CSV table of C-alpha atoms and ligand atoms in Angstrom, one decimal:
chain,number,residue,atom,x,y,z
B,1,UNK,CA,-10.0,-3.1,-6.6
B,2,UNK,CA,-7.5,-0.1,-6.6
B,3,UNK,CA,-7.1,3.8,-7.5
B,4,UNK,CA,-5.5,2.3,-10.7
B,5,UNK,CA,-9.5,0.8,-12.2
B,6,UNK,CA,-10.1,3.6,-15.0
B,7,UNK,CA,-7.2,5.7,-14.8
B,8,UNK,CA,-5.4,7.1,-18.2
B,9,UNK,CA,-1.5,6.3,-17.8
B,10,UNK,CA,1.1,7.3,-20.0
B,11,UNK,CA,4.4,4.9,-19.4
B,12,UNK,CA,7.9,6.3,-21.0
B,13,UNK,CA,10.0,4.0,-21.4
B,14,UNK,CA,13.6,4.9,-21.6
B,15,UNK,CA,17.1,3.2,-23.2
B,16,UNK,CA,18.1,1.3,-20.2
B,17,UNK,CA,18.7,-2.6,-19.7
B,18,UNK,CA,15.6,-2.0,-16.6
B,19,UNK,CA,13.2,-1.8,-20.0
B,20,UNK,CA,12.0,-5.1,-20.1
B,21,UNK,CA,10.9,-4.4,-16.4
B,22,UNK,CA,8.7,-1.6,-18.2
B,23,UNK,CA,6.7,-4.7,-19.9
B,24,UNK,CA,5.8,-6.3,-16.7
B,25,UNK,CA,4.7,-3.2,-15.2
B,26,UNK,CA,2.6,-2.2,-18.2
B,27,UNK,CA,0.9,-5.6,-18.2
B,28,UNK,CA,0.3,-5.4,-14.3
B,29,UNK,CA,-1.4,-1.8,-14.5
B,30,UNK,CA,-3.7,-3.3,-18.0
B,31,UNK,CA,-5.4,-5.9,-15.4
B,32,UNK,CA,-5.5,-3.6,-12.7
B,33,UNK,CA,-7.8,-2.3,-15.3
B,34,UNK,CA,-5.8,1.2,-16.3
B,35,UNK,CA,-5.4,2.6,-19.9
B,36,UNK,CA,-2.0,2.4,-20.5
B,37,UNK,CA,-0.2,4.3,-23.3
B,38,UNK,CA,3.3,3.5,-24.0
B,39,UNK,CA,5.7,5.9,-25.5
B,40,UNK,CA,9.3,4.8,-25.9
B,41,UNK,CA,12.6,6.7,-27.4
B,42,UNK,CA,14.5,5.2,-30.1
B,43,UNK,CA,17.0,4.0,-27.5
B,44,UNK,CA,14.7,1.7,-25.8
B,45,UNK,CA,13.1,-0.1,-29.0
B,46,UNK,CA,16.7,-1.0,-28.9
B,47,UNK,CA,15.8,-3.0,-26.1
B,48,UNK,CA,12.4,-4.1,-26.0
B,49,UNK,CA,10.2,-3.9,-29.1
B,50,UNK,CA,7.3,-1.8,-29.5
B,51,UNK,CA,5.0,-4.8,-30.3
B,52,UNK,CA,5.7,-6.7,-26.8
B,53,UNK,CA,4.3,-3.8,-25.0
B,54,UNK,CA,1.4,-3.0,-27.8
B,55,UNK,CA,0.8,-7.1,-26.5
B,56,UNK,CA,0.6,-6.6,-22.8
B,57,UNK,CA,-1.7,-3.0,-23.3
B,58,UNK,CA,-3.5,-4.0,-26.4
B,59,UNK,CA,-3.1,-0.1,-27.3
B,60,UNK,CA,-0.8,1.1,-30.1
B,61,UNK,CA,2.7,2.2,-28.6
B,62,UNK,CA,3.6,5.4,-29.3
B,63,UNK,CA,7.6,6.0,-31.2
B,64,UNK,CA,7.6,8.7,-33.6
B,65,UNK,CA,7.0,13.0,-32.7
B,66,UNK,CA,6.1,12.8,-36.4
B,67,UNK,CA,3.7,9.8,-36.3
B,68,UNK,CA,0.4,10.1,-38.0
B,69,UNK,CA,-2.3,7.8,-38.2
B,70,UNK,CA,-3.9,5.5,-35.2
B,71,UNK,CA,-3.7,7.9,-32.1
B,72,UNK,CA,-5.8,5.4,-30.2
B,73,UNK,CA,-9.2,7.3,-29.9
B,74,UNK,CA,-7.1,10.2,-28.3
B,75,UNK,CA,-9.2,13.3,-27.6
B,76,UNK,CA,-6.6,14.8,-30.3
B,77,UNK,CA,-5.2,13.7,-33.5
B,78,UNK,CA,-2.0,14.9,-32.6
B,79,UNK,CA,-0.3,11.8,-30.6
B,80,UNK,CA,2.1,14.2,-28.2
B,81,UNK,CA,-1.1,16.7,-27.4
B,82,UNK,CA,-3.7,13.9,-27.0
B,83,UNK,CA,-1.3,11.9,-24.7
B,84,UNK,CA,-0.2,14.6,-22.6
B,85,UNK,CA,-4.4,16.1,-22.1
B,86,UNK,CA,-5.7,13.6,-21.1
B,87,UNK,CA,-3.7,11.5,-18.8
B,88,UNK,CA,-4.1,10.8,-15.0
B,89,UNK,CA,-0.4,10.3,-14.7
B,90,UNK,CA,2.7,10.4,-16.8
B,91,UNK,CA,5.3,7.4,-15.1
B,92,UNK,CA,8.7,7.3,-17.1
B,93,UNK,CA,10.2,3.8,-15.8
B,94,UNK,CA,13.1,3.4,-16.5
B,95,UNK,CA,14.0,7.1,-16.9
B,96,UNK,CA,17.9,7.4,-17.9
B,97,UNK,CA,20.4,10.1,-16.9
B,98,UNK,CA,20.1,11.6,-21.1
B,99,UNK,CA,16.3,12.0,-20.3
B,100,UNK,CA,16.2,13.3,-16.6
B,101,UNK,CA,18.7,15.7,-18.1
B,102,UNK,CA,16.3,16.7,-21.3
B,103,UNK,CA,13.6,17.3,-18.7
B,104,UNK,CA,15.5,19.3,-16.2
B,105,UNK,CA,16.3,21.8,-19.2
B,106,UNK,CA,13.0,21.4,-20.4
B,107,UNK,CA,13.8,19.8,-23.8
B,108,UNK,CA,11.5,18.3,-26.2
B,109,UNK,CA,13.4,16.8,-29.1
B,110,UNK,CA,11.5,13.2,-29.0
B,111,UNK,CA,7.5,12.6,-28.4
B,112,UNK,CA,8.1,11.5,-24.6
B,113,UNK,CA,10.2,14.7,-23.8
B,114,UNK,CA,7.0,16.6,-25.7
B,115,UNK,CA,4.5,14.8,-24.1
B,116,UNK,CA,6.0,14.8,-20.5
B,117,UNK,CA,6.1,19.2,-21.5
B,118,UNK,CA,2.9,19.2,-22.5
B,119,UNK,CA,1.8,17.5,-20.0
B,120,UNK,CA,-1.0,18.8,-16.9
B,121,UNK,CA,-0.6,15.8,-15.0
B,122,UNK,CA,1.9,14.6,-11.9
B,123,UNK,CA,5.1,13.4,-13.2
B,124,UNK,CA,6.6,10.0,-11.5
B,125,UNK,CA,10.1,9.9,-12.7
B,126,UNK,CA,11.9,6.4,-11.7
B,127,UNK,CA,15.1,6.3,-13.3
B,128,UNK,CA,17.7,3.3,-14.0
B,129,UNK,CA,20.9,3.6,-15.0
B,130,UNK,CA,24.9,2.8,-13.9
B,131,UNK,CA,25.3,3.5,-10.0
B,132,UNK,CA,28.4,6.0,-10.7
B,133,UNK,CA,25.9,7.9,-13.3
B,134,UNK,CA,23.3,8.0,-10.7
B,135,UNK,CA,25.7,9.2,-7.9
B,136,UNK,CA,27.1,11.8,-10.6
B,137,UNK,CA,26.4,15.3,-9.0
B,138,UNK,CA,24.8,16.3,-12.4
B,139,UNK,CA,22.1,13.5,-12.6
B,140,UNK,CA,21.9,14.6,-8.6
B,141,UNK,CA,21.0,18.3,-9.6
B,142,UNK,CA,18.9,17.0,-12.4
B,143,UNK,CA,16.7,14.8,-10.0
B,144,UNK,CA,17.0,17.8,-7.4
B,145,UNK,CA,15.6,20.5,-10.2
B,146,UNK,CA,12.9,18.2,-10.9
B,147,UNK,CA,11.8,17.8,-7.7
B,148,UNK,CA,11.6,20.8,-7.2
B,149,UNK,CA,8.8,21.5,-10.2
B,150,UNK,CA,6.5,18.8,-8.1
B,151,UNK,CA,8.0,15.6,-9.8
B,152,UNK,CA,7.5,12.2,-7.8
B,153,UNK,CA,10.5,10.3,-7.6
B,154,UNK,CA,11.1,6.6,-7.4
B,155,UNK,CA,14.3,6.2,-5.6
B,156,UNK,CA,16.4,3.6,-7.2
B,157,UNK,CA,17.4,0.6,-5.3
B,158,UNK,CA,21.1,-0.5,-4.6
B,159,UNK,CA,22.9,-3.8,-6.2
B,160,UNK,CA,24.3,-5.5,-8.5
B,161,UNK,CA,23.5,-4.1,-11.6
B,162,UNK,CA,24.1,-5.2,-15.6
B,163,UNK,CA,27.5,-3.7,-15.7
B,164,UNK,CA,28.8,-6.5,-12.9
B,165,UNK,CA,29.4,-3.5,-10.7
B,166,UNK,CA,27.5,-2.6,-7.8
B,167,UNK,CA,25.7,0.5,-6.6
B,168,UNK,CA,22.1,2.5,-6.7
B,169,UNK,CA,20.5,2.4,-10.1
B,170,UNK,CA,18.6,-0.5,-9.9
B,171,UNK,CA,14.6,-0.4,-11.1
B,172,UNK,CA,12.6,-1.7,-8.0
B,173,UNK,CA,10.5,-4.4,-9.0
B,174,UNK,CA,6.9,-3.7,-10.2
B,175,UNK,CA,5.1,-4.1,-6.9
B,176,UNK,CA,7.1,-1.1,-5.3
B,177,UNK,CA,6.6,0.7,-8.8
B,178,UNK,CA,2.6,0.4,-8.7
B,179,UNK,CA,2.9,1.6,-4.9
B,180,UNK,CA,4.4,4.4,-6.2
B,181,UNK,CA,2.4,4.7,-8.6
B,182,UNK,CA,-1.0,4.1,-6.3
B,183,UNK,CA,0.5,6.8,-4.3
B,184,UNK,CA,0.8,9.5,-6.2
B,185,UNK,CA,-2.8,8.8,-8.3
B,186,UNK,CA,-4.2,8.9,-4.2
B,187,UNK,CA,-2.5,12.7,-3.5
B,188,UNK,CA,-5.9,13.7,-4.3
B,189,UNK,CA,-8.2,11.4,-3.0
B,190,UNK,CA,-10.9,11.9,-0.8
B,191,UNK,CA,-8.7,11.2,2.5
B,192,UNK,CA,-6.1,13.4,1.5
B,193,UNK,CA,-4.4,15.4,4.1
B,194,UNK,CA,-5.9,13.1,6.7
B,195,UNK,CA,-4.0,10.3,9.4
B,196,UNK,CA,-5.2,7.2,9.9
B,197,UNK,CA,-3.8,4.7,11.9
B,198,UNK,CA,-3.8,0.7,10.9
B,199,UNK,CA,-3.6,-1.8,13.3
B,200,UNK,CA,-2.7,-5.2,11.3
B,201,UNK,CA,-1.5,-9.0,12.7
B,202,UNK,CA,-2.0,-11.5,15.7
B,203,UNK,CA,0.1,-10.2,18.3
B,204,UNK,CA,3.1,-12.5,20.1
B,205,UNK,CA,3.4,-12.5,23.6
B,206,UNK,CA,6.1,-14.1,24.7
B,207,UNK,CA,6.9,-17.3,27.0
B,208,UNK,CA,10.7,-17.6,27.0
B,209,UNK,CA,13.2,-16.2,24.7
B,210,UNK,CA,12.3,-18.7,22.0
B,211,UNK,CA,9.1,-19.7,22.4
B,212,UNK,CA,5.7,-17.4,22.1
B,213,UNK,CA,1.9,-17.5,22.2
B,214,UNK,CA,0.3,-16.4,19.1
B,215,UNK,CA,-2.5,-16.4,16.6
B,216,UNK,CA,-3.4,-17.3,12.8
B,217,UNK,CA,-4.0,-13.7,11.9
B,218,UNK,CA,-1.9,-13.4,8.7
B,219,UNK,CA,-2.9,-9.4,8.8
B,220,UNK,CA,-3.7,-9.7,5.3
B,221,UNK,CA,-7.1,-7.5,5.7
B,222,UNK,CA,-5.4,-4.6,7.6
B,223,UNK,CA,-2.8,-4.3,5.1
B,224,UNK,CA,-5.7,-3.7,2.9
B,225,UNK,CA,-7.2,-1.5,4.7
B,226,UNK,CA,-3.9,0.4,5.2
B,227,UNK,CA,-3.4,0.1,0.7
B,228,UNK,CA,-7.2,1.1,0.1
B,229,UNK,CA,-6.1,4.2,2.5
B,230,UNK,CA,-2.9,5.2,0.7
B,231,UNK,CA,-5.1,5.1,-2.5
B,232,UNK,CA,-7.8,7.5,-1.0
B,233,UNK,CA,-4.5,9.9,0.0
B,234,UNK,CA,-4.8,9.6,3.7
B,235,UNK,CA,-0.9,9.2,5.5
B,236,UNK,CA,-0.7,5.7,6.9
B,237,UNK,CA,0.4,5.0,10.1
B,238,UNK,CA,0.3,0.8,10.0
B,239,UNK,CA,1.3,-0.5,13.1
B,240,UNK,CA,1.7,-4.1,12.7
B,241,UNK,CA,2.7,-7.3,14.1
B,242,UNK,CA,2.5,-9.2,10.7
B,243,UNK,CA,6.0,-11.1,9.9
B,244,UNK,CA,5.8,-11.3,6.1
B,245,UNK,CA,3.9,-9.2,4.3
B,246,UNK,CA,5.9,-6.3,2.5
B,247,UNK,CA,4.3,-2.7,3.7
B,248,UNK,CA,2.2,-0.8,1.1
B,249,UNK,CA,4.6,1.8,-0.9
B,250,UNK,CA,4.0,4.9,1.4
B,251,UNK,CA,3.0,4.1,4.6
B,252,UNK,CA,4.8,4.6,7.5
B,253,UNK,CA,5.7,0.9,9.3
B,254,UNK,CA,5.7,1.1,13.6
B,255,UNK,CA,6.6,-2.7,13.5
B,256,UNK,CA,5.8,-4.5,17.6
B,257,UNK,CA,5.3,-7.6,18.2
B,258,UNK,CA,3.5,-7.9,21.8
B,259,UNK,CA,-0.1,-6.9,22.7
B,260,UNK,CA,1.5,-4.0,25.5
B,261,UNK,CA,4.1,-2.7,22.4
B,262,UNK,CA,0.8,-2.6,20.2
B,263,UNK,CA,-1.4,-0.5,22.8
B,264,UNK,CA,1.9,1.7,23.2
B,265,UNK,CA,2.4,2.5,19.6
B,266,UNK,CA,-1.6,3.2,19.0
B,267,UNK,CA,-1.8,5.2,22.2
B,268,UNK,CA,1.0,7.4,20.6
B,269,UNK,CA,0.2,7.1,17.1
B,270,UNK,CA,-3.7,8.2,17.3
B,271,UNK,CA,-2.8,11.6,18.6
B,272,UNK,CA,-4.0,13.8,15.8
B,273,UNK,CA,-6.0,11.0,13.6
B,274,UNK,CA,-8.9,11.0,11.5
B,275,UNK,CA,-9.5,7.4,12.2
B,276,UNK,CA,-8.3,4.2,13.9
B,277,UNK,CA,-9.0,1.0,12.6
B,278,UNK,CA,-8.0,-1.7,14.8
B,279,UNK,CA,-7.6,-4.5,12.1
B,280,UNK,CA,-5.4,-6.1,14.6
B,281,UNK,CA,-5.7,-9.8,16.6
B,282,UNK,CA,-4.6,-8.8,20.1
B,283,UNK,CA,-3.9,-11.4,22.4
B,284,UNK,CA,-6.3,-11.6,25.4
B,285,UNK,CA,-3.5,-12.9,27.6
B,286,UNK,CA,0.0,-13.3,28.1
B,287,UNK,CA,2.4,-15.1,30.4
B,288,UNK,CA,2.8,-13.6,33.4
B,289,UNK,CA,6.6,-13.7,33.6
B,290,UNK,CA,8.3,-14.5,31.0
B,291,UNK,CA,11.3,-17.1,31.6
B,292,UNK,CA,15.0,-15.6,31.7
B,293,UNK,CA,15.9,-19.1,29.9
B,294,UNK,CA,14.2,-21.4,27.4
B,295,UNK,CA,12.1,-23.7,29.4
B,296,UNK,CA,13.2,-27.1,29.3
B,297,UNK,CA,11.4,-29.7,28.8
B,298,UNK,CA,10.9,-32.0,32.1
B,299,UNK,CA,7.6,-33.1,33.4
B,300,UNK,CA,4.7,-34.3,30.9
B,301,UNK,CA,2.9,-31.6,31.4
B,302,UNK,CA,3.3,-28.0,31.8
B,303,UNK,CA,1.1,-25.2,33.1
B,304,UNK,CA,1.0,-21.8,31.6
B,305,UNK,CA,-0.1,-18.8,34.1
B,306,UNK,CA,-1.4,-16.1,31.9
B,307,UNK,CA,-3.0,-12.4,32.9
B,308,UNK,CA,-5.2,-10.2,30.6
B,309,UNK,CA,-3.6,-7.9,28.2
B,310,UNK,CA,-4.7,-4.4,28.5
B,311,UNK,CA,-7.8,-3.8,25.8
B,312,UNK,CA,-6.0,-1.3,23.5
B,313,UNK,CA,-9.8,-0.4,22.2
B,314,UNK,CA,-11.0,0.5,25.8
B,315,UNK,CA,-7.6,2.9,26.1
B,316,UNK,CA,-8.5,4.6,22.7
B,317,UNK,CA,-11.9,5.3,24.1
B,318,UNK,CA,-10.5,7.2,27.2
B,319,UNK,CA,-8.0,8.7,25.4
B,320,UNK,CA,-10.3,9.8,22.9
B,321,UNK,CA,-12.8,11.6,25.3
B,322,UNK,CA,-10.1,13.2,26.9
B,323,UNK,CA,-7.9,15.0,23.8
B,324,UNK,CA,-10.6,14.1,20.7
B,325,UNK,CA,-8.5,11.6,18.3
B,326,UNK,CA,-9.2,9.6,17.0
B,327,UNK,CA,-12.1,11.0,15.2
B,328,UNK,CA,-13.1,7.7,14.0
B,329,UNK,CA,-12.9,4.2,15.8
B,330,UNK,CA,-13.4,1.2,14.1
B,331,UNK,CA,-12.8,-2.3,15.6
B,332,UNK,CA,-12.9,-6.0,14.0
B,333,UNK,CA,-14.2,-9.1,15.7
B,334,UNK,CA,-13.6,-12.4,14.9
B,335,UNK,CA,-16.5,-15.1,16.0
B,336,UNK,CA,-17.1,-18.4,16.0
B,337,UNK,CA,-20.6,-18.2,17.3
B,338,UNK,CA,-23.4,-15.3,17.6
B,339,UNK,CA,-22.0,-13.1,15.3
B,340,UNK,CA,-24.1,-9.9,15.2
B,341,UNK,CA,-24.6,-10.3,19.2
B,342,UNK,CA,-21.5,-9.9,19.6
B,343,UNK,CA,-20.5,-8.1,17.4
B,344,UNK,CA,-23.0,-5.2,18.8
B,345,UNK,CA,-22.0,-5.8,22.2
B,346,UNK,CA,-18.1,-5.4,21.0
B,347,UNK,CA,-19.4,-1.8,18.8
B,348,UNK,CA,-21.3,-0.6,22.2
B,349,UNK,CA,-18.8,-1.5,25.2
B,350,UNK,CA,-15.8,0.0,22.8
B,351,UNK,CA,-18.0,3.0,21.8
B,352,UNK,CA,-16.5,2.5,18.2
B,353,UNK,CA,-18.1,4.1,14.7
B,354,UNK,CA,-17.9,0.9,13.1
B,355,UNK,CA,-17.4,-3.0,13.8
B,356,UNK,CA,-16.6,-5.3,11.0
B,357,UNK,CA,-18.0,-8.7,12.0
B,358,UNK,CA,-16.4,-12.1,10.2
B,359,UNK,CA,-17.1,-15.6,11.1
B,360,UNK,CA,-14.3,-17.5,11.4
B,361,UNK,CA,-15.6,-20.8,10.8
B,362,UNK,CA,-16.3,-20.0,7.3
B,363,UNK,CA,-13.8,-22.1,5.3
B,364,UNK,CA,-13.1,-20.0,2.2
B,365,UNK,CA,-12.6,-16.7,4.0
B,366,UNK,CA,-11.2,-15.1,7.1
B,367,UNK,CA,-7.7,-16.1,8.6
B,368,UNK,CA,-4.5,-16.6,6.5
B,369,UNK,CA,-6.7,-16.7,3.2
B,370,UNK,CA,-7.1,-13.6,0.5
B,371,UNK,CA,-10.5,-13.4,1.1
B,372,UNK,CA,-13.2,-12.2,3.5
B,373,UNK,CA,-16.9,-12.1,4.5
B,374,UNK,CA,-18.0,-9.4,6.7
B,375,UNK,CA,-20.4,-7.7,8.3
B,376,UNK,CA,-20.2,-4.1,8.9
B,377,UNK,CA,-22.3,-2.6,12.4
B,378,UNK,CA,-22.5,1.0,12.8
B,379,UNK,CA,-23.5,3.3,15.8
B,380,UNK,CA,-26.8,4.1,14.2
B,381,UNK,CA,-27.8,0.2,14.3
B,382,UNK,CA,-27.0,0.4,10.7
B,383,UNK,CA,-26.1,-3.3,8.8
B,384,UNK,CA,-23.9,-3.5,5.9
B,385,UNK,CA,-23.6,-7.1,4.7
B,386,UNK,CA,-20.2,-7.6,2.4
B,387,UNK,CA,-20.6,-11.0,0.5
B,388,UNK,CA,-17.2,-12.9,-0.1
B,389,UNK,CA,-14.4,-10.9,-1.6
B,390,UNK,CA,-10.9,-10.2,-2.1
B,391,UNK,CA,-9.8,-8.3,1.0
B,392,UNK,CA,-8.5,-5.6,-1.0
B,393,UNK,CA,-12.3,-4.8,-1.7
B,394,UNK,CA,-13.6,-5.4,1.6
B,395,UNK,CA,-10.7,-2.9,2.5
B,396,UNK,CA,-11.8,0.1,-0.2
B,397,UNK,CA,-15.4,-0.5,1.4
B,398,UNK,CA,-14.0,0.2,4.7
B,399,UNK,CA,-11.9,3.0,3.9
B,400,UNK,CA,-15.3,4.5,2.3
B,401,UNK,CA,-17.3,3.8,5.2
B,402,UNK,CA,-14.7,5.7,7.4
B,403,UNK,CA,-14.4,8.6,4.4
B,404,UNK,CA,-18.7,8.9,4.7
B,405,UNK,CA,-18.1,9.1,8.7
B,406,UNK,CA,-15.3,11.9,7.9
B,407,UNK,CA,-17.4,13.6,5.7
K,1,CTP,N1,-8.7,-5.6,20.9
K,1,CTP,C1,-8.0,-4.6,21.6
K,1,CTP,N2,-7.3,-5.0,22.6
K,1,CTP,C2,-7.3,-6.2,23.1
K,1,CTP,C3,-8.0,-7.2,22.4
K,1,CTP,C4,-8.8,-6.8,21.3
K,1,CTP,O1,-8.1,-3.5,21.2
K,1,CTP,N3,-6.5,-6.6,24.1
K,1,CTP,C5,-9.5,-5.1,19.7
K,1,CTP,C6,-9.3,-5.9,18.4
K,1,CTP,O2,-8.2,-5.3,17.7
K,1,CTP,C7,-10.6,-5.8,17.7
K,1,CTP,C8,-11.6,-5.7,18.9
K,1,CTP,O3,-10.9,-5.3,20.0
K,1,CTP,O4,-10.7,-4.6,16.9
K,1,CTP,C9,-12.3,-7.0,19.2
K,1,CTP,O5,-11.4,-8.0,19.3
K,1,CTP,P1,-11.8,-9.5,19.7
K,1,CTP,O6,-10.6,-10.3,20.0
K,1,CTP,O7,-12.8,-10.0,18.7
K,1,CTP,O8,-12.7,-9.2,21.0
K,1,CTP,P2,-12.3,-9.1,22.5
K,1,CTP,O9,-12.7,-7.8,23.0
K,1,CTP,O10,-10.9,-9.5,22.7
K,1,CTP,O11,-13.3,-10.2,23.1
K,1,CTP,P3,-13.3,-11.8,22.9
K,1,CTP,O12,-11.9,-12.2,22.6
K,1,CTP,O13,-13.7,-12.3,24.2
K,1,CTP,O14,-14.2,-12.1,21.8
């Protein structure tokens, strides 16, 4: 479930060593259930062939300017036209210095320098090369003159690269490329232009300077809901207190780690939002001091004494009557018992838009797992009943639900 189900990609694949990466990320965006097209210079079939990629997208691959024959159902029988009409996006990973130059001058001696002409559709450019050849200030003015014409850029990452040297060149693997990629496909979407803020985690709160008090919220679903987000084009603020999940490709990351340092960064964050969805498992309570020293260990038993955490939801709500944002409120809870009791008695007492409800006794979904079954409760007395799924679909169902609120 992504912006990527149904979309028409043409990939260019360059003459770089980063080309077998290409393969990967073709295959990747084939079962997240995009068209891709391949179309590759002579310089990378010196790398990769033609027929490992044809494998991977089960489409012919596209070589030749002059190639006649199978153009893949295109709406045109001439390859470079066809390609360049209809596509939803035109990525060129790797992209070498040779081609970023062609491009900047506006050359078209080879079908992907025609296509990426010809083409109406955004440009993602994500080149590969030699760190020195990168840094050169004429692949610089290249990249810079591109830019400029609304091309998307996927900033190479520093290394080691193939030559044994080091420096920034390096292809990012494919899960930052199909970010990007997600990205730019969202720039229209229906959130575009709009900020919403992501609460994702189980907060720490600490008891000494090693130890803490936690939870077994993996913040898998609000990085979901911050991903499903990107994809409808909102900006993402995620503030999370997750520990090791990598941040979707375009958000921006407030990383805390206590319940307090959570309710800070929302408080601030919110000004100016569409939406707030509080994905987040905040602690309740916390220690009331927290010790200088690690606690040692000395009688057999130990007593905590713990005070209430602010409600970062009950803030919100003040906050909100008094300057507007957010818009849109939407809270989680987590039960073990009387679910849509309390669920409606969270949605009321919060005065939120939405409430998504789970049951955390269920053993396939909920906490730590990829997979969720959820309620939704809206203001109206409205019920929305999401049967088990992957998270990323329970978030896209969320992000819809706040898009509908929006509207
Ligand atoms: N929440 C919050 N601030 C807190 C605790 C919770 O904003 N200090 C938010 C959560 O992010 C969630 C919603 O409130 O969106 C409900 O959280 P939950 O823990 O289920 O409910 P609580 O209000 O804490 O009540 P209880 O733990 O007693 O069920």
């Amino acid at each position: 479930m992504s912006n990527l189900r149904g979309k028409r990609l043409v990939l260019g694949v360059c003459g770089s060593i980063a080309a077998y990466k290409a393969v990967d990320l073709a295959s990747q965006l084939t079962h997240a259930h995009a068209q891709v097209d391949v179309i590759m210079t002579a310089a990378a079939q010196r790398f990769v062939s033609a027929l490992t990629f044809q494998a991977v997208t089960g489409r012919p691959v596209y070589k030749e300017l002059w190639q006649s024959g199978d153009t893949g159902q295109l709406p045109s029988h001439i390859a470079h036209i066809g390609l360049a009409e209809s596509a939803d996006l035109l990525v060129i990973a790797p992209i070498t210095a040779h081609t970023l130059a062609k491009l900047a001058q506006g050359m078209a001696d080879d079908l992907l320098t025609v296509s990426a002409l010809a083409a109406a559709c955004p440009l993602l450019l994500a080149p590969a090369m030699d760190g020195n050849m990168f840094d050169h200030p004429a692949t610089q003015a290249n990249i810079q003159t591109l830019q400029s014409r609304g091309a998307h850029l996927v900033q190479p990452e520093s290394g080691p690269l193939a030559s044994g040297l080091s420096g920034t060149g390096r292809l990012p693997e494919t899960a930052i490329l199909l970010g990007h990629i997600r990205r730019v496909l969202g720039l229209d979407g229906e959130l575009a232009g709009q900020k919403l803020v992501v609460t994702a985690g189980g907060t720490r709160e600490a008891l000494d300077p090693v130890r803490y008090l936690g939870n077994r919220s993996s913040g898998k679903q609000g990085y979901a809901i911050a991903q499903a987000a990107l994809d409808a084009g909102a900006r993402v603020v995620l503030i999370s207190s997750a520990q090791h999940l990598p941040a979707p490709v375009g958000a921006q990351l407030v990383r805390v780690e206590s319940a307090e340092s959570m309710r800070r960064a929302v408080l601030e964050h919110v000004d100016g939002a569409a939406a707030l969805v509080m994905a987040a498992a905040v602690a309740d309570y916390r220690p009331r001091q927290v010790a200088q020293k690690k606690i040692k260990k000395a009688a057999a038993a130990l007593r905590l004494d713990l005070t209430r955490t602010d409600d970062i939801l009950l803030a919100v709500k003040a906050q909100r009557q008094a300057s507007g944002y957010p818009v849109i409120v939407v809270g989680f809870a987590a039960e073990s018992e009387n679910l849509l009791e309390n669920a409606s008695g969270k949605l009321q007492s919060k005065s939120l838009d939405l409430l998504v409800a789970n049951d955390i006794t269920a053993p396939d979904a909920g906490f730590a797992v990829d997979n969720n079954r959820v309620v939704v409760l809206d203001a109206d007395g409205g019920l929305q009943r999401i049967e088990l799924s992957s998270k990323a679909s329970i978030g896209a169902s969320i992000v819809q639900r706040v898009g509908s609120l929006l509207a």
